[in-house]
mmCIF file of C-alpha atoms in Angstrom:
data_model
loop_
_atom_site.group_PDB
_atom_site.id
_atom_site.type_symbol
_atom_site.label_atom_id
_atom_site.label_comp_id
_atom_site.label_asym_id
_atom_site.label_seq_id
_atom_site.Cartn_x
_atom_site.Cartn_y
_atom_site.Cartn_z
ATOM 1 C CA MET A 488 0.024 0.046 0.049
ATOM 2 C CA PRO A 489 1.284 3.377 -0.980
ATOM 3 C CA ASP A 490 1.944 5.797 1.872
ATOM 4 C CA ARG A 491 -0.480 8.634 1.756
ATOM 5 C CA ALA A 492 0.854 11.977 2.438
ATOM 6 C CA ARG A 493 -0.568 13.799 5.328
ATOM 7 C CA PRO A 494 -2.057 17.139 4.566
ATOM 8 C CA SER A 495 -0.033 19.978 5.953
ATOM 9 C CA ALA A 496 -1.213 22.073 8.744
ATOM 10 C CA ALA A 497 -0.510 25.323 6.921
ATOM 11 C CA PRO A 498 -3.695 25.384 4.804
ATOM 12 C CA LEU A 499 -5.854 24.801 7.956
ATOM 13 C CA GLU A 500 -4.042 27.601 9.844
ATOM 14 C CA GLU A 501 -4.538 29.898 6.753
ATOM 15 C CA THR A 502 -8.246 28.943 6.619
ATOM 16 C CA LEU A 503 -8.734 29.657 10.317
ATOM 17 C CA SER A 504 -6.788 32.971 10.217
ATOM 18 C CA ALA A 505 -8.784 34.100 7.073
ATOM 19 C CA ALA A 506 -12.253 33.445 8.712
ATOM 20 C CA PRO A 507 -13.708 36.543 10.025
ATOM 21 C CA PRO A 508 -14.295 36.744 13.802
ATOM 22 C CA HIS A 509 -17.843 36.068 15.022
ATOM 23 C CA SER A 510 -19.481 39.019 16.974
ATOM 24 C CA PRO A 511 -21.642 38.037 19.957
ATOM 25 C CA TRP A 512 -24.661 39.066 18.033
ATOM 26 C CA THR A 513 -23.860 36.593 15.225
ATOM 27 C CA ASP A 514 -23.313 33.841 17.780
ATOM 28 C CA ALA A 515 -26.542 34.656 19.527
ATOM 29 C CA TYR A 516 -28.439 34.728 16.215
ATOM 30 C CA ARG A 517 -26.911 31.308 15.190
ATOM 31 C CA ARG A 518 -27.977 29.751 18.523
ATOM 32 C CA LEU A 519 -31.489 31.220 18.160
ATOM 33 C CA ALA A 520 -31.814 29.822 14.586
ATOM 34 C CA ARG A 521 -30.766 26.378 15.733
ATOM 35 C CA ASN A 522 -33.270 26.157 18.806
ATOM 36 C CA ARG A 523 -36.703 25.233 17.740
ATOM 37 C CA MET A 524 -38.207 26.218 21.157
ATOM 38 C CA ALA A 525 -36.535 29.632 21.115
ATOM 39 C CA ARG A 526 -37.861 30.387 17.691
ATOM 40 C CA ALA A 527 -41.367 29.118 18.551
ATOM 41 C CA SER A 528 -41.224 31.351 21.790
ATOM 42 C CA LEU A 529 -40.074 34.372 19.649
ATOM 43 C CA VAL A 530 -43.060 34.019 17.355
ATOM 44 C CA PHE A 531 -45.466 33.573 20.339
ATOM 45 C CA ILE A 532 -44.103 36.585 22.017
ATOM 46 C CA GLY A 533 -44.278 38.648 18.726
ATOM 47 C CA ALA A 534 -47.858 37.680 18.175
ATOM 48 C CA LEU A 535 -48.803 38.552 21.895
ATOM 49 C CA ALA A 536 -47.033 42.009 21.434
ATOM 50 C CA LEU A 537 -49.017 42.505 18.184
ATOM 51 C CA MET A 538 -52.224 41.609 19.769
ATOM 52 C CA ALA A 539 -51.465 43.944 22.619
ATOM 53 C CA LEU A 540 -50.665 46.842 20.044
ATOM 54 C CA LEU A 541 -53.841 46.098 18.176
ATOM 55 C CA ALA A 542 -56.112 45.648 21.117
ATOM 56 C CA PRO A 543 -58.667 48.335 20.223
ATOM 57 C CA LEU A 544 -59.020 46.849 16.752
ATOM 58 C CA ILE A 545 -59.242 43.154 17.656
ATOM 59 C CA ALA A 546 -60.981 43.073 20.990
ATOM 60 C CA PRO A 547 -64.704 42.216 20.353
ATOM 61 C CA TYR A 548 -66.028 44.234 23.360
ATOM 62 C CA ASP A 549 -64.988 47.003 25.523
ATOM 63 C CA PRO A 550 -63.060 45.266 28.541
ATOM 64 C CA THR A 551 -64.849 47.510 30.988
ATOM 65 C CA LEU A 552 -68.399 47.165 29.594
ATOM 66 C CA GLN A 553 -70.647 45.369 32.071
ATOM 67 C CA ASP A 554 -73.576 43.403 30.861
ATOM 68 C CA TYR A 555 -75.687 41.853 33.660
ATOM 69 C CA SER A 556 -77.759 39.762 31.392
ATOM 70 C CA VAL A 557 -74.575 37.473 30.641
ATOM 71 C CA VAL A 558 -73.057 37.169 34.173
ATOM 72 C CA GLN A 559 -70.614 34.270 34.478
ATOM 73 C CA THR A 560 -71.527 32.464 31.426
ATOM 74 C CA GLY A 561 -69.248 29.913 29.855
ATOM 75 C CA PRO A 562 -67.545 30.083 26.518
ATOM 76 C CA SER A 563 -69.994 30.665 23.642
ATOM 77 C CA TRP A 564 -69.777 32.220 20.111
ATOM 78 C CA GLN A 565 -70.668 35.608 21.494
ATOM 79 C CA HIS A 566 -68.077 35.436 24.260
ATOM 80 C CA LEU A 567 -65.174 32.924 23.237
ATOM 81 C CA PHE A 568 -63.706 32.881 26.752
ATOM 82 C CA GLY A 569 -66.940 33.548 28.652
ATOM 83 C CA THR A 570 -67.835 36.410 30.943
ATOM 84 C CA ASP A 571 -66.909 37.240 34.525
ATOM 85 C CA ALA A 572 -69.062 38.119 37.636
ATOM 86 C CA LEU A 573 -69.883 41.653 36.189
ATOM 87 C CA GLY A 574 -70.689 40.368 32.734
ATOM 88 C CA ARG A 575 -67.448 41.707 31.145
ATOM 89 C CA ASP A 576 -66.018 39.785 28.200
ATOM 90 C CA GLN A 577 -63.051 37.686 29.264
ATOM 91 C CA LEU A 578 -61.405 37.544 25.792
ATOM 92 C CA SER A 579 -61.426 41.324 25.507
ATOM 93 C CA ARG A 580 -59.990 41.603 29.165
ATOM 94 C CA VAL A 581 -57.161 39.096 28.267
ATOM 95 C CA ILE A 582 -56.218 41.099 25.084
ATOM 96 C CA TYR A 583 -56.095 44.422 26.901
ATOM 97 C CA GLY A 584 -54.366 42.717 29.885
ATOM 98 C CA ALA A 585 -51.549 41.698 27.521
ATOM 99 C CA ARG A 586 -50.650 45.397 27.324
ATOM 100 C CA THR A 587 -50.149 45.747 31.019
ATOM 101 C CA SER A 588 -48.250 42.378 31.272
ATOM 102 C CA LEU A 589 -45.713 43.307 28.437
ATOM 103 C CA THR A 590 -45.254 46.850 29.690
ATOM 104 C CA VAL A 591 -44.389 45.559 33.214
ATOM 105 C CA GLY A 592 -41.995 42.908 31.746
ATOM 106 C CA LEU A 593 -40.187 45.358 29.446
ATOM 107 C CA PHE A 594 -39.789 48.173 31.897
ATOM 108 C CA ALA A 595 -38.815 46.012 34.835
ATOM 109 C CA GLN A 596 -36.241 44.260 32.608
ATOM 110 C CA ALA A 597 -34.836 47.656 31.478
ATOM 111 C CA ILE A 598 -34.220 48.476 35.129
ATOM 112 C CA VAL A 599 -32.651 45.030 35.944
ATOM 113 C CA LEU A 600 -30.476 45.462 32.932
ATOM 114 C CA GLY A 601 -29.463 48.955 33.828
ATOM 115 C CA LEU A 602 -28.683 48.301 37.465
ATOM 116 C CA GLY A 603 -27.080 44.870 36.750
ATOM 117 C CA LEU A 604 -24.725 46.362 34.047
ATOM 118 C CA ALA A 605 -23.785 49.466 36.143
ATOM 119 C CA LEU A 606 -23.195 47.448 39.485
ATOM 120 C CA GLY A 607 -21.529 44.518 37.684
ATOM 121 C CA SER A 608 -19.119 46.811 35.678
ATOM 122 C CA LEU A 609 -18.464 48.908 38.925
ATOM 123 C CA ALA A 610 -17.468 45.628 40.795
ATOM 124 C CA ALA A 611 -15.157 44.326 37.987
ATOM 125 C CA LEU A 612 -13.537 47.613 37.233
ATOM 126 C CA GLY A 613 -13.619 49.474 40.436
ATOM 127 C CA GLY A 614 -10.881 47.657 42.527
ATOM 128 C CA ARG A 615 -10.876 45.010 45.218
ATOM 129 C CA ARG A 616 -12.715 47.014 47.842
ATOM 130 C CA LEU A 617 -15.544 48.174 45.676
ATOM 131 C CA ASP A 618 -15.758 44.601 44.133
ATOM 132 C CA ASN A 619 -16.209 43.257 47.791
ATOM 133 C CA LEU A 620 -18.796 45.976 48.615
ATOM 134 C CA VAL A 621 -20.935 45.352 45.665
ATOM 135 C CA MET A 622 -20.814 41.661 45.893
ATOM 136 C CA ARG A 623 -21.765 41.655 49.551
ATOM 137 C CA CYS A 624 -24.644 43.845 48.708
ATOM 138 C CA THR A 625 -25.533 41.358 45.968
ATOM 139 C CA ASP A 626 -25.307 38.531 48.609
ATOM 140 C CA ILE A 627 -27.611 40.480 50.958
ATOM 141 C CA MET A 628 -30.183 40.771 48.186
ATOM 142 C CA TYR A 629 -30.059 37.046 47.612
ATOM 143 C CA ALA A 630 -30.916 36.516 51.317
ATOM 144 C CA PHE A 631 -34.361 38.087 50.887
ATOM 145 C CA PRO A 632 -37.245 36.168 49.347
ATOM 146 C CA ASP A 633 -38.083 37.906 45.974
ATOM 147 C CA LEU A 634 -41.805 38.038 46.107
ATOM 148 C CA LEU A 635 -41.849 39.268 49.747
ATOM 149 C CA PHE A 636 -39.244 41.930 49.057
ATOM 150 C CA ILE A 637 -41.259 43.148 45.953
ATOM 151 C CA ILE A 638 -44.457 43.431 48.179
ATOM 152 C CA LEU A 639 -42.617 45.254 50.678
ATOM 153 C CA ILE A 640 -41.170 47.865 48.258
ATOM 154 C CA ALA A 641 -44.448 48.292 46.626
ATOM 155 C CA ALA A 642 -46.210 48.799 49.916
ATOM 156 C CA VAL A 643 -43.676 51.448 50.960
ATOM 157 C CA LEU A 644 -43.619 53.285 47.678
ATOM 158 C CA GLY A 645 -47.394 52.851 46.943
ATOM 159 C CA SER A 646 -49.108 50.455 44.563
ATOM 160 C CA ASN A 647 -49.064 52.091 41.117
ATOM 161 C CA ILE A 648 -47.652 50.466 38.151
ATOM 162 C CA TYR A 649 -44.358 52.630 38.082
ATOM 163 C CA ASN A 650 -43.472 51.515 41.549
ATOM 164 C CA ILE A 651 -44.210 47.846 40.426
ATOM 165 C CA PHE A 652 -41.547 48.278 37.661
ATOM 166 C CA LEU A 653 -39.106 49.789 40.199
ATOM 167 C CA ALA A 654 -39.831 47.005 42.904
ATOM 168 C CA ILE A 655 -39.184 44.162 40.387
ATOM 169 C CA GLY A 656 -36.093 45.915 38.987
ATOM 170 C CA LEU A 657 -34.655 46.487 42.468
ATOM 171 C CA VAL A 658 -35.012 42.843 43.350
ATOM 172 C CA HIS A 659 -33.833 41.062 40.262
ATOM 173 C CA TRP A 660 -30.655 42.966 39.229
ATOM 174 C CA THR A 661 -28.332 40.592 41.168
ATOM 175 C CA ASP A 662 -27.975 37.879 38.557
ATOM 176 C CA THR A 663 -27.119 40.321 35.810
ATOM 177 C CA ALA A 664 -24.596 42.006 37.993
ATOM 178 C CA ARG A 665 -22.831 38.773 38.863
ATOM 179 C CA LEU A 666 -22.889 37.788 35.215
ATOM 180 C CA VAL A 667 -21.395 41.178 34.013
ATOM 181 C CA ARG A 668 -18.799 41.091 36.885
ATOM 182 C CA GLY A 669 -17.703 37.477 35.819
ATOM 183 C CA GLN A 670 -17.399 38.454 32.156
ATOM 184 C CA ASP A 671 -15.344 41.389 32.936
ATOM 185 C CA ARG A 672 -13.009 39.303 35.195
ATOM 186 C CA GLU A 673 -12.852 36.664 32.531
ATOM 187 C CA PHE A 674 -11.876 39.216 29.870
ATOM 188 C CA ASP A 675 -9.099 40.615 32.204
ATOM 189 C CA ALA A 676 -7.779 37.122 32.733
ATOM 190 C CA VAL A 677 -7.619 36.301 29.077
ATOM 191 C CA SER A 678 -6.202 39.706 27.978
ATOM 192 C CA GLY A 679 -3.636 39.663 30.724
ATOM 193 C CA HIS A 680 -4.842 42.910 32.424
#
């Protein structure tokens, strides 16, 4: 049998060095494109957001309209989800309720992201003492039950929707801060800083 020549490593190195580096956005898109559940969830959330935006056009009834002739009826062709104890159409209330749910989710997550990025970066870049201070505050936040702390903050500040955004944001920033701090530390270790 004739000896087969081994391919040299040079063409492989040239191919690897010629490939453009992937950005984090490109990597995230590729992972999303491969994950069926993530794609299905994205479609579902997009449809939910579209439904919330078009609520006045697609809701069959005014969600606050009370009709005592149809109190607590089951699903029917007139009221697909039935009615409640005041005769209000449940489907219309669900469609309009999606607006509130998505608003709370988006604004609370914006607060979580802002606090988490700021405090995580401060811990990673601010020196050992500042890192210890921020991480001990994070540990203290982990000690409180989330729901109880949200209820406490909402009770102290008052129960309007803006305070709910703030309460959720003030409780859930810890994971983001730890993640950002860890990524900054990992970058420093790799880059030799």
